[in-house]
């Protein structure tokens, strides 16, 4: 199982539990469960770990880029992209729409990289197999994130170029490398796993275990995923159904609404999810510097669960708005794992 988890394509996705996924498994392994629902799957690493543990996994996230990686690596158990398909994806296409070249010229990537992105987009649209499409899209998203200083699209230009090797490779090189690591991470666990893409608040079902890892709400920092990842999220849904805010420098689109963008919203959404999944083992990740506080969450879970345990996993932020504090010892936030059974 550890070998399999180590194949997960590592990412810098905000809030990813990659660094603590083993601790999460240690905390869960003694509970008896077969099916697990990962309601806010993000990078997909927790679902991948549960799949590696032999569970039947359902993933959900409202970002299409998260849905793509979960489809490629959790739902998919056998399809890989072969060399001929990769070459075909990179071959110039006669009917390229030039959307990225036109819309994002000079913002994130060179003209040549933008042309390559448009070529891959056009060729992905021609793939018929859902899993091949998911692998190719996930690889394109990964290529763009790796080629981008700090891996985000909340600013334009190259101001955070720190000379990393990743920043000297072109999108085509990143894309080929990304397909290779994703191909290598595909495996079958003998279960029928499913990847969904939608609002967590509308998901229904009675899994044996539900894992709830929403954006952490804090009045001191913003937790907006779309603001950071709009470009790659746009790629994943081909900008369909979004309103680009043309007056913004970044050409971002409007964030998706989520209750986790306000204190009261986060509190009532957690309460609603605990009530809805009262039949399941409920597992929640949350941070000590976010609201609601630990005791409040324990109290809310205790309304439905006889036993609520809180594990505290030491965690050092190294991303986003906390980034300036790296190296400062006050920079410790505890990462809690609540388990209600
Ligand atoms: C803390 S991250 C999850 C991280 C994930 N466990 C991992 O290890 O990578 C929170 C996720 O919630 C998603 N999200 C926020 N609001 C949502 C909603 N209302 N419905 C579904 N997904 C939502 C975001 O897109 C983001 O991927």
Short mmCIF file of N, CA and C in Angstrom, two decimals, residues 95-186:
data_model
loop_
_atom_site.label_atom_id
_atom_site.label_comp_id
_atom_site.label_asym_id
_atom_site.label_seq_id
_atom_site.Cartn_x
_atom_site.Cartn_y
_atom_site.Cartn_z
N UNK A 95 -8.07 22.81 -36.79
CA UNK A 95 -9.15 23.72 -36.35
C UNK A 95 -8.96 24.20 -34.91
N UNK A 96 -7.76 24.63 -34.62
CA UNK A 96 -7.50 25.18 -33.28
C UNK A 96 -8.25 26.51 -33.12
N UNK A 97 -8.91 26.69 -31.97
CA UNK A 97 -9.67 27.94 -31.83
C UNK A 97 -8.79 29.11 -31.33
N UNK A 98 -7.59 28.80 -30.83
CA UNK A 98 -6.69 29.87 -30.40
C UNK A 98 -7.16 30.61 -29.17
N UNK A 99 -8.06 30.01 -28.40
CA UNK A 99 -8.65 30.71 -27.26
C UNK A 99 -7.60 31.13 -26.22
N UNK A 100 -6.71 30.22 -25.88
CA UNK A 100 -5.70 30.55 -24.86
C UNK A 100 -4.72 31.58 -25.41
N UNK A 101 -4.31 31.38 -26.67
CA UNK A 101 -3.38 32.33 -27.29
C UNK A 101 -3.97 33.73 -27.31
N UNK A 102 -5.27 33.82 -27.58
CA UNK A 102 -5.89 35.14 -27.69
C UNK A 102 -6.20 35.74 -26.33
N UNK A 103 -6.72 34.93 -25.42
CA UNK A 103 -7.23 35.46 -24.16
C UNK A 103 -6.13 35.73 -23.14
N UNK A 104 -5.11 34.87 -23.14
CA UNK A 104 -4.12 34.95 -22.07
C UNK A 104 -2.73 35.34 -22.58
N UNK A 105 -2.68 35.94 -23.78
CA UNK A 105 -1.37 36.31 -24.36
C UNK A 105 -0.59 37.18 -23.38
N UNK A 106 0.66 36.80 -23.12
CA UNK A 106 1.53 37.62 -22.28
C UNK A 106 1.24 37.55 -20.79
N UNK A 107 0.26 36.75 -20.37
CA UNK A 107 -0.09 36.75 -18.94
C UNK A 107 0.66 35.68 -18.13
N UNK A 108 0.65 34.45 -18.62
CA UNK A 108 1.22 33.35 -17.83
C UNK A 108 2.34 32.61 -18.53
N UNK A 109 2.18 32.42 -19.85
CA UNK A 109 3.12 31.60 -20.60
C UNK A 109 3.53 32.29 -21.90
N UNK A 110 4.61 31.75 -22.52
CA UNK A 110 5.05 32.31 -23.80
C UNK A 110 4.01 32.01 -24.89
N UNK A 111 4.13 32.71 -26.02
CA UNK A 111 3.19 32.46 -27.13
C UNK A 111 3.29 31.01 -27.58
N UNK A 112 4.53 30.51 -27.58
CA UNK A 112 4.72 29.13 -28.05
C UNK A 112 4.03 28.13 -27.10
N UNK A 113 4.19 28.35 -25.81
CA UNK A 113 3.51 27.48 -24.84
C UNK A 113 1.99 27.61 -24.97
N UNK A 114 1.51 28.82 -25.16
CA UNK A 114 0.05 29.00 -25.32
C UNK A 114 -0.46 28.25 -26.55
N UNK A 115 0.35 28.29 -27.62
CA UNK A 115 -0.05 27.56 -28.84
C UNK A 115 -0.10 26.05 -28.55
N UNK A 116 0.87 25.58 -27.83
CA UNK A 116 0.91 24.16 -27.47
C UNK A 116 -0.32 23.78 -26.63
N UNK A 117 -0.68 24.65 -25.68
CA UNK A 117 -1.87 24.39 -24.84
C UNK A 117 -3.12 24.31 -25.72
N UNK A 118 -3.24 25.24 -26.67
CA UNK A 118 -4.41 25.21 -27.56
C UNK A 118 -4.43 23.94 -28.43
N UNK A 119 -3.25 23.50 -28.84
CA UNK A 119 -3.18 22.27 -29.64
C UNK A 119 -3.67 21.08 -28.82
N UNK A 120 -3.15 20.98 -27.60
CA UNK A 120 -3.56 19.83 -26.76
C UNK A 120 -5.06 19.91 -26.46
N UNK A 121 -5.55 21.10 -26.16
CA UNK A 121 -7.00 21.26 -25.89
C UNK A 121 -7.83 20.73 -27.06
N UNK A 122 -7.43 21.15 -28.27
CA UNK A 122 -8.21 20.75 -29.45
C UNK A 122 -8.17 19.23 -29.63
N UNK A 123 -7.02 18.64 -29.35
CA UNK A 123 -6.90 17.19 -29.54
C UNK A 123 -7.60 16.40 -28.42
N UNK A 124 -7.60 16.95 -27.22
CA UNK A 124 -8.31 16.27 -26.12
C UNK A 124 -9.80 16.18 -26.46
N UNK A 125 -10.31 17.25 -27.05
CA UNK A 125 -11.74 17.27 -27.36
C UNK A 125 -12.12 16.14 -28.32
N UNK A 126 -11.13 15.63 -29.05
CA UNK A 126 -11.42 14.54 -30.01
C UNK A 126 -11.31 13.15 -29.39
N UNK A 127 -10.78 13.07 -28.17
CA UNK A 127 -10.65 11.75 -27.54
C UNK A 127 -12.03 11.24 -27.15
N UNK A 128 -12.29 9.98 -27.44
CA UNK A 128 -13.62 9.47 -27.12
C UNK A 128 -13.70 8.82 -25.76
N UNK A 129 -12.59 8.24 -25.32
CA UNK A 129 -12.63 7.51 -24.07
C UNK A 129 -12.55 8.46 -22.87
N UNK A 130 -13.49 8.30 -21.94
CA UNK A 130 -13.58 9.18 -20.77
C UNK A 130 -12.29 9.17 -19.95
N UNK A 131 -11.65 8.01 -19.84
CA UNK A 131 -10.46 7.93 -19.00
C UNK A 131 -9.24 8.50 -19.72
N UNK A 132 -9.17 8.28 -21.03
CA UNK A 132 -8.05 8.90 -21.78
C UNK A 132 -8.17 10.42 -21.69
N UNK A 133 -9.41 10.90 -21.81
CA UNK A 133 -9.62 12.36 -21.71
C UNK A 133 -9.20 12.87 -20.33
N UNK A 134 -9.58 12.12 -19.30
CA UNK A 134 -9.26 12.56 -17.93
C UNK A 134 -7.75 12.56 -17.70
N UNK A 135 -7.05 11.56 -18.24
CA UNK A 135 -5.59 11.53 -18.06
C UNK A 135 -4.96 12.71 -18.80
N UNK A 136 -5.40 12.93 -20.04
CA UNK A 136 -4.81 14.00 -20.84
C UNK A 136 -5.09 15.37 -20.20
N UNK A 137 -6.32 15.57 -19.73
CA UNK A 137 -6.66 16.85 -19.10
C UNK A 137 -5.87 17.06 -17.81
N UNK A 138 -5.79 16.00 -17.01
CA UNK A 138 -5.04 16.12 -15.75
C UNK A 138 -3.58 16.41 -16.04
N UNK A 139 -3.04 15.81 -17.10
CA UNK A 139 -1.63 16.04 -17.44
C UNK A 139 -1.44 17.48 -17.91
N UNK A 140 -2.42 18.01 -18.66
CA UNK A 140 -2.31 19.39 -19.13
C UNK A 140 -2.38 20.36 -17.94
N UNK A 141 -3.28 20.08 -17.02
CA UNK A 141 -3.40 20.91 -15.81
C UNK A 141 -2.09 20.87 -15.03
N UNK A 142 -1.57 19.67 -14.86
CA UNK A 142 -0.31 19.50 -14.11
C UNK A 142 0.85 20.23 -14.79
N UNK A 143 0.89 20.12 -16.13
CA UNK A 143 1.96 20.78 -16.89
C UNK A 143 1.91 22.29 -16.64
N UNK A 144 0.71 22.86 -16.70
CA UNK A 144 0.58 24.32 -16.54
C UNK A 144 0.94 24.74 -15.11
N UNK A 145 0.55 23.94 -14.12
CA UNK A 145 0.87 24.29 -12.73
C UNK A 145 2.38 24.21 -12.50
N UNK A 146 3.00 23.19 -13.06
CA UNK A 146 4.45 23.03 -12.84
C UNK A 146 5.26 24.11 -13.56
N UNK A 147 4.74 24.57 -14.69
CA UNK A 147 5.45 25.58 -15.49
C UNK A 147 5.31 26.98 -14.89
N UNK A 148 4.45 27.07 -13.88
CA UNK A 148 4.08 28.39 -13.35
C UNK A 148 4.76 28.63 -11.99
N UNK A 149 5.51 29.74 -11.83
CA UNK A 149 6.08 30.02 -10.52
C UNK A 149 4.99 30.01 -9.44
N UNK A 150 5.23 29.31 -8.37
CA UNK A 150 4.30 29.11 -7.24
C UNK A 150 3.04 28.30 -7.61
N UNK A 151 2.94 27.89 -8.85
CA UNK A 151 1.84 27.00 -9.22
C UNK A 151 0.46 27.62 -9.18
N UNK A 152 0.38 28.97 -9.20
CA UNK A 152 -0.94 29.59 -9.13
C UNK A 152 -1.11 30.67 -10.20
N UNK A 153 -2.36 31.11 -10.37
CA UNK A 153 -2.70 32.05 -11.45
C UNK A 153 -3.38 33.31 -10.89
N UNK A 154 -3.01 33.64 -9.66
CA UNK A 154 -3.59 34.81 -9.02
C UNK A 154 -2.80 36.07 -9.33
N UNK A 155 -1.73 35.94 -10.10
CA UNK A 155 -0.93 37.10 -10.51
C UNK A 155 -0.49 36.86 -11.95
N UNK A 156 -0.05 37.91 -12.64
CA UNK A 156 0.42 37.71 -14.01
C UNK A 156 1.92 37.97 -14.06
N UNK A 157 2.55 37.53 -15.14
CA UNK A 157 3.99 37.73 -15.28
C UNK A 157 4.76 36.64 -14.55
N UNK A 158 6.07 36.90 -14.43
CA UNK A 158 6.98 35.85 -13.94
C UNK A 158 7.64 36.24 -12.64
N UNK A 159 7.00 37.08 -11.83
CA UNK A 159 7.75 37.71 -10.74
C UNK A 159 8.29 36.74 -9.68
N UNK A 160 7.75 35.54 -9.60
CA UNK A 160 8.25 34.61 -8.58
C UNK A 160 9.20 33.57 -9.15
N UNK A 161 9.75 33.85 -10.32
CA UNK A 161 10.67 32.89 -10.94
C UNK A 161 11.91 32.74 -10.05
N UNK A 162 12.07 31.54 -9.47
CA UNK A 162 13.20 31.33 -8.55
C UNK A 162 14.28 30.46 -9.19
N UNK A 163 14.20 30.33 -10.51
CA UNK A 163 15.24 29.57 -11.21
C UNK A 163 15.07 28.06 -11.13
N UNK A 164 13.94 27.59 -10.57
CA UNK A 164 13.72 26.14 -10.52
C UNK A 164 13.81 25.55 -11.92
N UNK A 165 14.23 24.28 -11.98
CA UNK A 165 14.35 23.63 -13.28
C UNK A 165 13.00 23.58 -14.00
N UNK A 166 11.94 23.34 -13.25
CA UNK A 166 10.60 23.27 -13.84
C UNK A 166 10.27 24.49 -14.68
N UNK A 167 10.86 25.64 -14.31
CA UNK A 167 10.51 26.87 -15.00
C UNK A 167 11.28 27.04 -16.30
N UNK A 168 12.25 26.13 -16.52
CA UNK A 168 12.99 26.24 -17.78
C UNK A 168 12.48 25.23 -18.81
N UNK A 169 11.54 24.37 -18.40
CA UNK A 169 10.98 23.40 -19.36
C UNK A 169 9.76 24.00 -20.03
N UNK A 170 9.51 23.55 -21.28
CA UNK A 170 8.32 24.09 -21.96
C UNK A 170 7.11 23.21 -21.63
N UNK A 171 5.93 23.70 -22.02
CA UNK A 171 4.69 22.98 -21.71
C UNK A 171 4.72 21.57 -22.32
N UNK A 172 5.25 21.44 -23.53
CA UNK A 172 5.27 20.09 -24.14
C UNK A 172 6.08 19.13 -23.27
N UNK A 173 7.24 19.58 -22.79
CA UNK A 173 8.06 18.70 -21.93
C UNK A 173 7.32 18.36 -20.63
N UNK A 174 6.71 19.35 -20.05
CA UNK A 174 5.95 19.09 -18.83
C UNK A 174 4.79 18.13 -19.09
N UNK A 175 4.13 18.32 -20.25
CA UNK A 175 2.97 17.48 -20.55
C UNK A 175 3.39 16.02 -20.68
N UNK A 176 4.48 15.79 -21.41
CA UNK A 176 4.95 14.40 -21.58
C UNK A 176 5.31 13.78 -20.23
N UNK A 177 6.00 14.56 -19.40
CA UNK A 177 6.39 14.04 -18.08
C UNK A 177 5.15 13.77 -17.22
N UNK A 178 4.16 14.66 -17.33
CA UNK A 178 2.95 14.52 -16.51
C UNK A 178 2.17 13.26 -16.91
N UNK A 179 2.05 13.01 -18.22
CA UNK A 179 1.35 11.79 -18.65
C UNK A 179 2.08 10.57 -18.08
N UNK A 180 3.41 10.61 -18.11
CA UNK A 180 4.17 9.45 -17.63
C UNK A 180 3.89 9.19 -16.13
N UNK A 181 3.88 10.23 -15.30
CA UNK A 181 3.65 9.96 -13.86
C UNK A 181 2.19 9.55 -13.61
N UNK A 182 1.28 10.11 -14.38
CA UNK A 182 -0.13 9.73 -14.17
C UNK A 182 -0.33 8.28 -14.64
N UNK A 183 0.18 7.95 -15.82
CA UNK A 183 0.11 6.55 -16.30
C UNK A 183 0.63 5.59 -15.23
N UNK A 184 1.74 5.96 -14.66
CA UNK A 184 2.40 5.08 -13.70
C UNK A 184 1.59 4.92 -12.41
N UNK A 185 0.73 5.89 -12.15
CA UNK A 185 -0.05 5.86 -10.90
C UNK A 185 -1.38 5.12 -11.06
N UNK A 186 -1.75 4.76 -12.31
CA UNK A 186 -3.04 4.07 -12.53
C UNK A 186 -2.96 2.65 -11.96
#
